Amino acid sequence: MAEATLQSQTRADEAFDCLQTAIVTGELAPGEKIGEVELCSRFNLTRGPLREALGRLESRGLLVRRPHAGVKVVSVSAAELLELYRIREVMEGLAARQAAERMTDEEIAELQATLDSHEKMIEQAQGQAYYQAEGDYDFHHRIATGSRNAKLAQMLLGDLYYMVRMYRYRLSTSAGRPHLALREHRRIVEAIAQRDGELAEFLMKRHINAARINIEKKIEEGVLTI
Amino acid sequence: MAEATLQSQTRADEAFDCLQTAIVTGELAPGEKIGEVELCSRFNLTRGPLREALGRLESRGLLVRRPHAGVKVVSVSAAELLELYRIREVMEGLAARQAAERMTDEEIAELQATLDSHEKMIEQAQGQAYYQAEGDYDFHHRIATGSRNAKLAQMLLGDLYYMVRMYRYRLSTSAGRPHLALREHRRIVEAIAQRDGELAEFLMKRHINAARINIEKKIEEGVLTI
DNA sequence: GATCCATTTATTGTCAACAAAATACCCGAG
DNA sequence: CTCGGGTATTTTGTTGACAATAAATGGATC
């Protein structure tokens, strides 16, 4: 059962965190219709804060709400997942460009260190899928915040990533190409370190486009039925 | 005083609409600290639905909330406004490309008709600033929905445009270059009509970039003090 | 036997009172 | 006169009960 990760400041925040993680991890399955009272007993909440959290989640597109009819978890089709990647492509391209212009040298060093640890994890090849997925998330997370573009980071971290991660958990790993992805990550960081924003944008766009094509291929193969 | 535009389905929706328009039109000034009870009396609501609406608005970045300390309307700096345009550039570029691939012939015809009416309004030159601003919004709105990318449209229409419009109202018009903007719009539609997605993306990006530079110039001139 | 309508039931939407927390104010000491 | 601490007040956060609406069920008619 999903709990509030850290001591949330308010009950509504707690509810929001719980529900979000529950949705992302698949504990609450897509398309599942959920009653308010059921959720209350499940997460030890009362309906006031819960409703506030539901509103926030609806506004973020993680669930849909019909008046007087109830709440159900959003179910994203394969086509919509691919559309998400198209958005990621342009937005993270921008993030990479701005990160190249604005990240501090310390942040870049940390980013490189992150990749080093990812490399070790892949070499050890144990639970590589999970770590790869998490590592990938970590990498993109850092670049989003490194862009110093508050709204861009908010949209990426607050909207898109949660929807993508929702599928990551279900697919175990969407990438399945750890070495290749790592190499692409390395190149992007290199461009950022050289403060070459244009190249960083290009490489990031190509990186995400490759991931999208990979998913597309899996869908065609029937590995991925959504 | 802002009212619910149409009969909203629920009190919370009503509250959301009221507050959103109030913020966008400047009725609630940026940085203004607002109390819950005050809002309730002002919009004839009770605190339950209001709090739900506040949560949604916070999640969209239109206001910030500190636990136990209250709610205040977000105040976006000039720098942040420009960052918003950077995001628009890439996202609307994508929207234009996908619109060129996916819009129906009817939609394209409507889009052209829209521009015709805009042209007339500009020629009449009465209240041109207002109409230009609204017309511009209308144009971009149609392309966003025409992209057939649900999440992209949601992010543009639900997040970015409201923040941009917040400033539109305060600046009367951010463009101030109606003829030029119209010509750029024409070119974009032309590319869409020819189903040339790549060109449509390029032209849209350039169009928004020009708007951004125009604002930047105004800020430097001191016309625009945020 | 199937369909339409009314009633019932369960669920959501709303409200007003209660509890907790942060700000503001006042008083005293340095 | 200024600064620190403590109390008072205001405002937010939470709760549980009440009202309204939609789905489900059962009965009657075609």
Coordinates of C-alpha atoms (C1' of nucleotides) in Angstrom, one line a residue:
Chain A
M1 CA 0.0 0.0 0.0
A2 CA 1.3 3.4 -1.0
E3 CA 2.1 5.7 1.9
A4 CA 3.1 9.4 1.9
T5 CA 6.8 9.3 1.1
L6 CA 7.7 12.1 3.5
Q7 CA 5.7 13.7 6.2
S8 CA 3.4 15.7 4.0
Q9 CA 2.5 19.1 5.1
T10 CA -1.2 18.7 4.9
R11 CA -3.7 15.8 4.6
A12 CA -4.5 16.9 1.1
D13 CA -0.9 16.7 0.1
E14 CA -0.6 13.3 1.6
A15 CA -3.7 12.2 -0.2
F16 CA -2.3 13.6 -3.4
D17 CA 1.0 11.8 -3.0
C18 CA -0.6 8.5 -2.1
L19 CA -3.0 8.5 -5.0
Q20 CA -0.4 9.7 -7.5
T21 CA 2.1 6.9 -6.6
A22 CA -0.8 4.4 -6.4
I23 CA -1.8 5.4 -10.0
V24 CA 1.8 5.5 -11.3
T25 CA 2.7 2.1 -9.8
G26 CA -0.4 0.5 -11.1
E27 CA -1.8 -0.2 -7.7
L28 CA -4.8 1.6 -9.0
A29 CA -5.3 0.1 -12.5
P30 CA -6.1 2.3 -15.5
G31 CA -9.8 2.5 -16.2
E32 CA -10.6 1.3 -12.7
K33 CA -13.6 3.1 -11.2
I34 CA -12.9 4.1 -7.6
G35 CA -15.3 5.3 -4.9
E36 CA -14.4 8.1 -2.6
V37 CA -15.3 6.2 0.6
E38 CA -13.3 3.2 -0.5
L39 CA -10.3 5.4 -1.1
C40 CA -10.8 7.0 2.3
S41 CA -10.6 3.8 4.2
R42 CA -7.7 2.6 2.0
F43 CA -5.5 5.6 2.7
N44 CA -6.9 6.6 6.1
L45 CA -8.2 9.9 5.0
T46 CA -11.5 11.8 5.2
R47 CA -13.4 13.0 2.2
G48 CA -12.5 16.7 2.4
P49 CA -8.8 16.4 1.7
L50 CA -9.4 13.5 -0.6
R51 CA -11.6 15.5 -2.8
E52 CA -9.1 18.3 -3.0
A53 CA -6.5 15.8 -4.1
L54 CA -8.8 14.3 -6.6
G55 CA -9.3 17.7 -8.1
R56 CA -5.6 18.2 -8.4
L57 CA -5.1 14.8 -10.0
E58 CA -7.9 15.5 -12.5
S59 CA -6.4 18.8 -13.4
R60 CA -3.1 16.9 -14.1
G61 CA -4.9 14.4 -16.3
L62 CA -4.2 11.3 -14.2
L63 CA -7.9 10.7 -13.6
V64 CA -11.2 11.7 -15.0
R65 CA -14.3 12.7 -13.0
R66 CA -17.9 12.8 -14.1
P67 CA -20.2 14.8 -11.8
H68 CA -22.2 12.5 -9.5
A69 CA -20.9 9.5 -11.4
G70 CA -17.5 8.9 -9.8
V71 CA -13.9 8.9 -10.5
K72 CA -11.8 6.6 -12.6
V73 CA -8.2 6.3 -13.4
V74 CA -7.3 7.5 -16.8
S75 CA -6.4 4.9 -19.3
V76 CA -3.9 6.0 -22.0
S77 CA -3.9 4.2 -25.3
A78 CA -0.8 3.1 -27.1
A79 CA -1.3 5.9 -29.6
E80 CA -1.6 8.5 -26.8
L81 CA 1.6 7.2 -25.2
L82 CA 3.4 7.8 -28.4
E83 CA 2.0 11.3 -28.5
L84 CA 3.4 11.9 -25.1
Y85 CA 6.9 11.1 -26.5
R86 CA 6.4 13.6 -29.3
I87 CA 5.8 16.2 -26.6
R88 CA 8.7 15.1 -24.6
E89 CA 10.9 15.3 -27.7
V90 CA 10.4 19.0 -28.2
M91 CA 10.2 20.0 -24.5
E92 CA 13.2 18.0 -23.3
G93 CA 15.1 19.3 -26.4
L94 CA 14.5 22.8 -25.1
A95 CA 15.4 21.7 -21.6
A96 CA 18.7 20.3 -22.8
R97 CA 19.5 23.5 -24.7
Q98 CA 18.7 25.7 -21.8
A99 CA 20.6 23.4 -19.4
A100 CA 23.6 23.7 -21.6
E101 CA 23.4 27.5 -21.2
R102 CA 22.6 27.6 -17.6
M103 CA 23.7 24.6 -15.5
T104 CA 26.4 25.3 -13.1
D105 CA 29.7 23.4 -13.4
E106 CA 28.9 21.6 -10.2
E107 CA 25.6 20.4 -11.6
I108 CA 27.3 19.2 -14.7
A109 CA 29.8 17.3 -12.6
E110 CA 27.0 15.7 -10.6
L111 CA 25.3 14.8 -13.8
Q112 CA 28.4 13.0 -15.1
A113 CA 28.8 11.3 -11.7
T114 CA 25.2 10.1 -12.0
L115 CA 26.0 8.5 -15.4
D116 CA 29.1 6.8 -13.9
S117 CA 26.9 5.2 -11.3
H118 CA 24.4 4.2 -13.9
E119 CA 27.2 2.6 -15.9
K120 CA 28.3 0.5 -12.9
M121 CA 24.7 -0.7 -12.3
I122 CA 24.4 -1.8 -15.9
E123 CA 27.7 -3.6 -15.8
Q124 CA 26.7 -5.4 -12.7
A125 CA 23.7 -6.4 -14.8
Q126 CA 21.5 -7.2 -11.8
G127 CA 18.0 -5.8 -11.9
Q128 CA 19.3 -3.8 -14.7
A129 CA 15.9 -3.1 -16.1
Y130 CA 14.7 -1.4 -12.9
Y131 CA 17.8 0.6 -12.4
Q132 CA 17.9 1.6 -16.0
A133 CA 14.4 2.9 -15.8
E134 CA 15.1 4.8 -12.6
G135 CA 18.4 6.0 -13.8
D136 CA 16.9 7.3 -17.0
Y137 CA 14.3 9.1 -14.9
D138 CA 17.0 10.6 -12.8
F139 CA 18.9 11.8 -15.8
H140 CA 16.0 13.5 -17.4
H141 CA 14.9 14.9 -14.1
R142 CA 18.3 16.7 -13.6
I143 CA 18.3 18.2 -17.0
A144 CA 14.7 19.5 -16.6
T145 CA 15.6 21.3 -13.3
G146 CA 18.9 22.4 -14.8
S147 CA 17.1 24.3 -17.5
R148 CA 16.3 27.0 -14.9
N149 CA 13.0 27.3 -16.7
A150 CA 10.5 26.9 -13.8
K151 CA 7.4 26.3 -15.9
L152 CA 9.2 23.9 -18.2
A153 CA 10.4 21.8 -15.3
Q154 CA 7.0 21.9 -13.7
M155 CA 5.3 20.6 -16.9
L156 CA 7.9 17.9 -17.4
L157 CA 8.2 16.7 -13.8
G158 CA 4.6 17.4 -12.8
D159 CA 2.7 16.3 -15.8
L160 CA 4.5 14.3 -18.4
Y161 CA 6.9 12.1 -16.4
Y162 CA 4.1 10.7 -14.2
M163 CA 2.1 9.6 -17.2
V164 CA 5.2 8.1 -18.8
R165 CA 6.2 6.4 -15.5
M166 CA 2.8 4.9 -15.3
Y167 CA 3.8 2.8 -18.3
R168 CA 7.3 2.2 -17.2
Y169 CA 6.1 0.3 -14.2
R170 CA 3.8 -1.7 -16.3
L171 CA 6.3 -2.5 -19.0
S172 CA 9.1 -3.2 -16.5
T173 CA 11.3 -1.1 -18.8
S174 CA 10.4 0.7 -21.9
A175 CA 13.9 1.1 -23.0
G176 CA 15.5 -2.4 -23.0
R177 CA 18.5 -0.9 -24.6
P178 CA 20.6 0.2 -21.6
H179 CA 24.0 0.5 -23.2
L180 CA 22.8 2.4 -26.2
A181 CA 20.8 4.8 -24.0
L182 CA 23.7 5.4 -21.7
R183 CA 25.9 6.2 -24.7
E184 CA 23.3 8.7 -25.8
H185 CA 23.1 10.2 -22.3
R186 CA 26.9 10.6 -22.3
R187 CA 26.8 12.5 -25.6
I188 CA 24.2 14.8 -24.3
V189 CA 26.1 15.6 -21.2
E190 CA 29.2 16.1 -23.3
A191 CA 27.4 18.7 -25.3
I192 CA 26.1 20.4 -22.2
A193 CA 29.6 20.4 -20.7
Q194 CA 30.8 22.2 -23.8
R195 CA 28.0 24.6 -23.5
D196 CA 26.8 23.7 -26.9
G197 CA 23.0 24.2 -26.5
E198 CA 22.1 23.6 -30.1
L199 CA 23.9 20.2 -30.1
A200 CA 22.4 19.2 -26.7
E201 CA 18.9 20.0 -28.1
F202 CA 19.6 18.0 -31.2
L203 CA 20.9 15.0 -29.3
M204 CA 18.2 15.0 -26.7
K205 CA 15.5 15.1 -29.4
R206 CA 17.1 12.2 -31.2
H207 CA 17.4 10.3 -28.0
I208 CA 13.8 10.6 -27.1
N209 CA 12.8 10.0 -30.7
A210 CA 14.7 6.7 -30.6
A211 CA 12.9 5.7 -27.4
R212 CA 9.6 6.4 -29.1
I213 CA 10.5 4.3 -32.1
N214 CA 11.6 1.5 -29.9
I215 CA 8.2 1.6 -28.1
E216 CA 6.4 1.8 -31.5
K217 CA 8.3 -1.3 -32.6
K218 CA 7.3 -3.2 -29.5
I219 CA 3.7 -2.3 -30.0
E220 CA 3.8 -3.6 -33.5
E221 CA 5.4 -6.8 -32.3
G222 CA 2.5 -7.2 -30.0
V223 CA 4.7 -7.2 -26.9
L224 CA 3.0 -4.2 -25.7
T225 CA -0.7 -4.3 -25.6
I226 CA -2.4 -1.3 -24.1
Chain B
M1 CA -17.3 40.6 -10.8
A2 CA -16.5 37.5 -12.7
E3 CA -19.4 35.0 -12.9
A4 CA -19.5 31.4 -14.1
T5 CA -19.6 31.7 -17.9
L6 CA -22.1 28.9 -18.4
Q7 CA -24.1 26.9 -15.9
S8 CA -21.2 24.9 -14.4
Q9 CA -21.9 21.4 -13.5
T10 CA -20.8 21.6 -9.9
R11 CA -20.0 24.4 -7.4
A12 CA -16.3 23.5 -7.5
D13 CA -16.3 23.9 -11.3
E14 CA -18.0 27.3 -10.9
A15 CA -15.5 28.4 -8.4
F16 CA -12.7 27.3 -10.6
D17 CA -14.0 29.2 -13.6
C18 CA -14.7 32.3 -11.6
L19 CA -11.3 32.4 -10.0
Q20 CA -9.5 31.5 -13.3
T21 CA -11.1 34.4 -15.2
A22 CA -10.6 36.7 -12.2
I23 CA -6.9 35.9 -12.2
V24 CA -6.6 36.1 -16.0
T25 CA -8.4 39.4 -16.3
G26 CA -6.4 40.9 -13.5
E27 CA -9.4 41.4 -11.2
L28 CA -7.3 39.5 -8.7
A29 CA -3.9 41.2 -9.0
P30 CA -0.7 39.1 -9.1
G31 CA 1.0 38.9 -5.8
E32 CA -2.3 39.7 -4.1
K33 CA -2.9 37.7 -1.0
I34 CA -6.4 36.4 -0.8
G35 CA -8.3 34.9 2.1
E36 CA -10.7 32.0 1.7
V37 CA -13.6 33.6 3.5
E38 CA -13.2 36.8 1.5
L39 CA -13.3 34.8 -1.8
C40 CA -16.4 32.9 -0.5
S41 CA -18.4 36.1 0.0
R42 CA -17.1 37.5 -3.2
F43 CA -18.2 34.6 -5.4
N44 CA -21.0 33.3 -3.3
L45 CA -19.4 30.0 -2.5
T46 CA -18.7 27.9 0.6
R47 CA -15.3 26.9 1.5
G48 CA -15.5 23.2 0.5
P49 CA -15.9 23.7 -3.3
L50 CA -13.6 26.7 -3.1
R51 CA -10.8 24.7 -1.6
E52 CA -11.1 22.1 -4.3
A53 CA -10.9 24.9 -6.9
L54 CA -7.9 26.4 -5.2
G55 CA -6.1 23.1 -5.4
R56 CA -6.7 22.8 -9.1
L57 CA -5.5 26.3 -9.7
E58 CA -2.4 25.7 -7.6
S59 CA -1.7 22.6 -9.6
R60 CA -1.9 24.7 -12.8
G61 CA 0.5 27.3 -11.4
L62 CA -1.9 30.2 -11.3
L63 CA -1.6 30.6 -7.6
V64 CA 0.7 29.5 -4.8
R65 CA -0.3 28.2 -1.5
R66 CA 1.7 28.0 1.7
P67 CA 0.2 25.6 4.4
H68 CA -1.7 27.5 7.0
A69 CA -0.4 30.8 5.6
G70 CA -2.8 31.4 2.8
V71 CA -3.2 31.8 -0.9
K72 CA -1.8 34.4 -3.2
V73 CA -2.0 34.9 -6.9
V74 CA 1.2 34.0 -8.7
S75 CA 3.3 36.9 -10.0
V76 CA 5.3 36.1 -13.0
S77 CA 8.4 38.2 -13.6
A78 CA 9.3 39.5 -17.0
A79 CA 12.0 36.8 -17.3
E80 CA 9.5 34.1 -16.6
L81 CA 7.1 35.5 -19.2
L82 CA 9.9 35.2 -21.8
E83 CA 10.6 31.6 -20.6
L84 CA 6.9 30.9 -21.3
Y85 CA 7.4 32.0 -24.8
R86 CA 10.3 29.7 -25.2
I87 CA 8.1 26.8 -24.2
R88 CA 5.3 28.0 -26.5
E89 CA 7.8 28.1 -29.4
V90 CA 8.6 24.4 -29.2
M91 CA 5.2 23.2 -28.2
E92 CA 3.2 25.2 -30.7
G93 CA 5.8 24.3 -33.4
L94 CA 4.9 20.7 -32.7
A95 CA 1.2 21.5 -32.7
A96 CA 1.5 23.2 -36.1
R97 CA 3.4 20.2 -37.6
Q98 CA 0.8 17.7 -36.3
A99 CA -2.1 20.0 -37.3
A100 CA -0.7 20.0 -40.9
E101 CA -0.7 16.2 -40.8
R102 CA -4.1 15.7 -39.2
M103 CA -6.5 18.6 -39.5
T104 CA -9.5 18.0 -41.7
D105 CA -10.1 20.0 -44.8
E106 CA -13.1 21.6 -43.1
E107 CA -11.0 22.7 -40.2
I108 CA -8.4 24.2 -42.4
A109 CA -11.2 26.1 -44.3
E110 CA -12.5 27.4 -41.0
L111 CA -9.1 28.4 -40.0
Q112 CA -8.7 30.4 -43.2
A113 CA -12.2 32.0 -42.6
T114 CA -11.0 33.0 -39.1
L115 CA -8.1 34.8 -40.6
D116 CA -10.3 36.6 -43.1
S117 CA -12.5 37.9 -40.3
H118 CA -9.4 39.0 -38.4
E119 CA -8.2 40.8 -41.4
K120 CA -11.4 42.7 -41.6
M121 CA -11.2 43.7 -38.0
I122 CA -7.8 45.0 -38.4
E123 CA -8.7 47.0 -41.5
Q124 CA -11.6 48.6 -39.6
A125 CA -8.9 49.4 -37.1
Q126 CA -11.4 50.0 -34.3
G127 CA -10.4 48.4 -31.0
Q128 CA -7.8 46.6 -33.1
A129 CA -5.6 45.8 -30.1
Y130 CA -8.3 43.9 -28.4
Y131 CA -9.5 42.0 -31.4
Q132 CA -5.9 41.3 -32.4
A133 CA -5.2 39.8 -29.1
E134 CA -8.4 37.7 -29.1
G135 CA -7.9 36.8 -32.7
D136 CA -4.4 35.6 -32.0
Y137 CA -5.7 33.5 -29.2
D138 CA -8.4 32.0 -31.4
F139 CA -5.8 31.2 -34.1
H140 CA -3.5 29.4 -31.8
H141 CA -6.4 27.7 -30.0
R142 CA -7.5 26.1 -33.3
I143 CA -4.1 24.8 -34.2
A144 CA -3.6 23.3 -30.7
T145 CA -6.9 21.4 -31.0
G146 CA -6.2 20.6 -34.6
S147 CA -3.0 18.8 -33.6
R148 CA -5.2 15.9 -32.4
N149 CA -2.7 15.5 -29.6
A150 CA -4.9 15.6 -26.5
K151 CA -2.2 16.1 -24.0
L152 CA -0.5 18.8 -26.1
A153 CA -3.7 20.7 -26.4
Q154 CA -4.4 20.3 -22.7
M155 CA -1.0 21.7 -21.8
L156 CA -1.3 24.6 -24.2
L157 CA -4.9 25.5 -23.5
G158 CA -5.0 24.6 -19.9
D159 CA -1.7 25.8 -18.7
L160 CA 0.3 28.1 -20.9
Y161 CA -2.3 30.2 -22.6
Y162 CA -3.9 31.2 -19.3
M163 CA -0.6 32.5 -18.0
V164 CA 0.1 34.3 -21.2
R165 CA -3.4 35.8 -21.4
M166 CA -2.9 37.1 -17.8
Y167 CA -0.4 39.4 -19.3
R168 CA -2.3 40.1 -22.5
Y169 CA -5.0 41.7 -20.5
R170 CA -2.6 43.8 -18.5
L171 CA -0.6 44.9 -21.6
S172 CA -3.7 45.5 -23.6
T173 CA -1.8 43.8 -26.4
S174 CA 1.5 42.2 -26.4
A175 CA 1.8 42.1 -30.1
G176 CA 1.2 45.6 -31.4
R177 CA 2.1 44.5 -34.8
P178 CA -1.2 43.3 -36.2
H179 CA -0.5 43.3 -39.9
L180 CA 2.8 41.5 -39.6
A181 CA 1.3 38.9 -37.3
L182 CA -1.6 38.3 -39.7
R183 CA 0.8 37.7 -42.5
E184 CA 2.7 35.2 -40.4
H185 CA -0.6 33.5 -39.6
R186 CA -1.5 33.3 -43.3
R187 CA 1.8 31.7 -44.1
I188 CA 1.4 29.1 -41.4
V189 CA -2.1 28.2 -42.6
E190 CA -0.8 28.0 -46.1
A191 CA 1.8 25.4 -45.0
I192 CA -0.9 23.5 -43.1
A193 CA -3.1 23.5 -46.2
Q194 CA -0.3 22.1 -48.2
R195 CA 0.2 19.5 -45.6
D196 CA 3.8 20.6 -45.1
G197 CA 4.3 19.8 -41.5
E198 CA 8.0 20.6 -41.4
L199 CA 7.4 24.1 -42.8
A200 CA 4.4 24.7 -40.6
E201 CA 6.5 23.9 -37.6
F202 CA 9.3 26.2 -38.7
L203 CA 7.0 29.1 -39.4
M204 CA 5.2 28.7 -36.1
K205 CA 8.4 28.7 -34.2
R206 CA 9.6 31.8 -36.0
H207 CA 6.3 33.5 -35.4
I208 CA 6.4 32.9 -31.6
N209 CA 10.0 33.7 -31.5
A210 CA 9.3 37.1 -33.1
A211 CA 6.6 37.7 -30.6
R212 CA 9.0 37.0 -27.8
I213 CA 11.6 39.3 -29.2
N214 CA 9.0 42.0 -29.5
I215 CA 8.1 41.7 -25.8
E216 CA 11.8 41.6 -24.9
K217 CA 12.3 44.8 -26.8
K218 CA 9.4 46.5 -25.0
I219 CA 10.8 45.4 -21.7
E220 CA 14.1 46.9 -22.5
E221 CA 12.4 50.1 -23.5
G222 CA 10.8 50.2 -20.1
V223 CA 7.3 50.1 -21.6
L224 CA 6.6 46.9 -19.9
T225 CA 7.4 46.9 -16.2
I226 CA 6.5 43.7 -14.5
Chain C
dG1 C1' -40.2 -12.5 -22.8
dA2 C1' -38.6 -7.8 -23.4
dT3 C1' -38.9 -3.0 -22.6
dC4 C1' -40.1 1.1 -20.2
dC5 C1' -41.0 3.5 -16.0
dA6 C1' -41.0 4.2 -11.0
dT7 C1' -38.7 3.4 -6.7
dT8 C1' -34.9 2.4 -4.0
dT9 C1' -30.2 2.7 -2.9
dA10 C1' -25.7 4.0 -2.9
dT11 C1' -22.6 7.6 -4.1
dT12 C1' -21.3 12.2 -4.8
dG13 C1' -21.7 17.2 -3.8
dT14 C1' -22.4 20.6 -0.2
dC15 C1' -22.4 22.7 4.1
dA16 C1' -21.4 24.5 8.8
dA17 C1' -19.0 23.6 13.1
dC18 C1' -14.5 22.3 15.2
dA19 C1' -9.3 22.0 15.7
dA20 C1' -4.7 23.4 14.6
dA21 C1' -1.4 26.5 13.0
dA22 C1' 0.7 30.8 11.8
dT23 C1' 0.7 35.7 11.9
dA24 C1' 0.1 39.9 14.5
dC25 C1' 0.1 42.3 18.5
dC26 C1' 1.5 43.6 23.1
dC27 C1' 4.3 43.7 27.0
dG28 C1' 8.6 43.5 29.2
dA29 C1' 13.6 43.6 29.4
dG30 C1' 18.0 45.3 27.8
Chain D
dC1 C1' 14.3 53.2 21.8
dT2 C1' 14.9 48.5 20.1
dC3 C1' 14.6 43.6 20.4
dG4 C1' 12.8 39.2 22.1
dG5 C1' 9.2 36.3 23.9
dG6 C1' 4.6 35.1 24.9
dT7 C1' -0.3 35.5 24.3
dA8 C1' -4.3 36.6 21.4
dT9 C1' -6.5 36.6 17.1
dT10 C1' -7.3 35.4 12.7
dT11 C1' -7.0 32.2 9.1
dT12 C1' -6.5 27.7 7.4
dG13 C1' -7.1 22.6 7.7
dT14 C1' -10.2 19.0 9.0
dT15 C1' -14.2 16.6 10.2
dG16 C1' -18.8 14.5 10.1
dA17 C1' -23.5 15.2 9.0
dC18 C1' -27.0 16.6 5.4
dA19 C1' -28.8 17.1 0.6
dA20 C1' -28.9 16.2 -4.3
dT21 C1' -28.1 13.4 -8.1
dA22 C1' -27.2 9.3 -10.8
dA23 C1' -27.1 4.3 -11.1
dA24 C1' -29.4 -0.1 -9.9
dT25 C1' -33.3 -2.8 -9.0
dG26 C1' -37.8 -4.4 -9.3
dG27 C1' -42.4 -4.3 -11.2
dA28 C1' -45.9 -3.6 -14.6
dT29 C1' -47.3 -3.3 -19.3
dC30 C1' -46.9 -4.4 -24.2

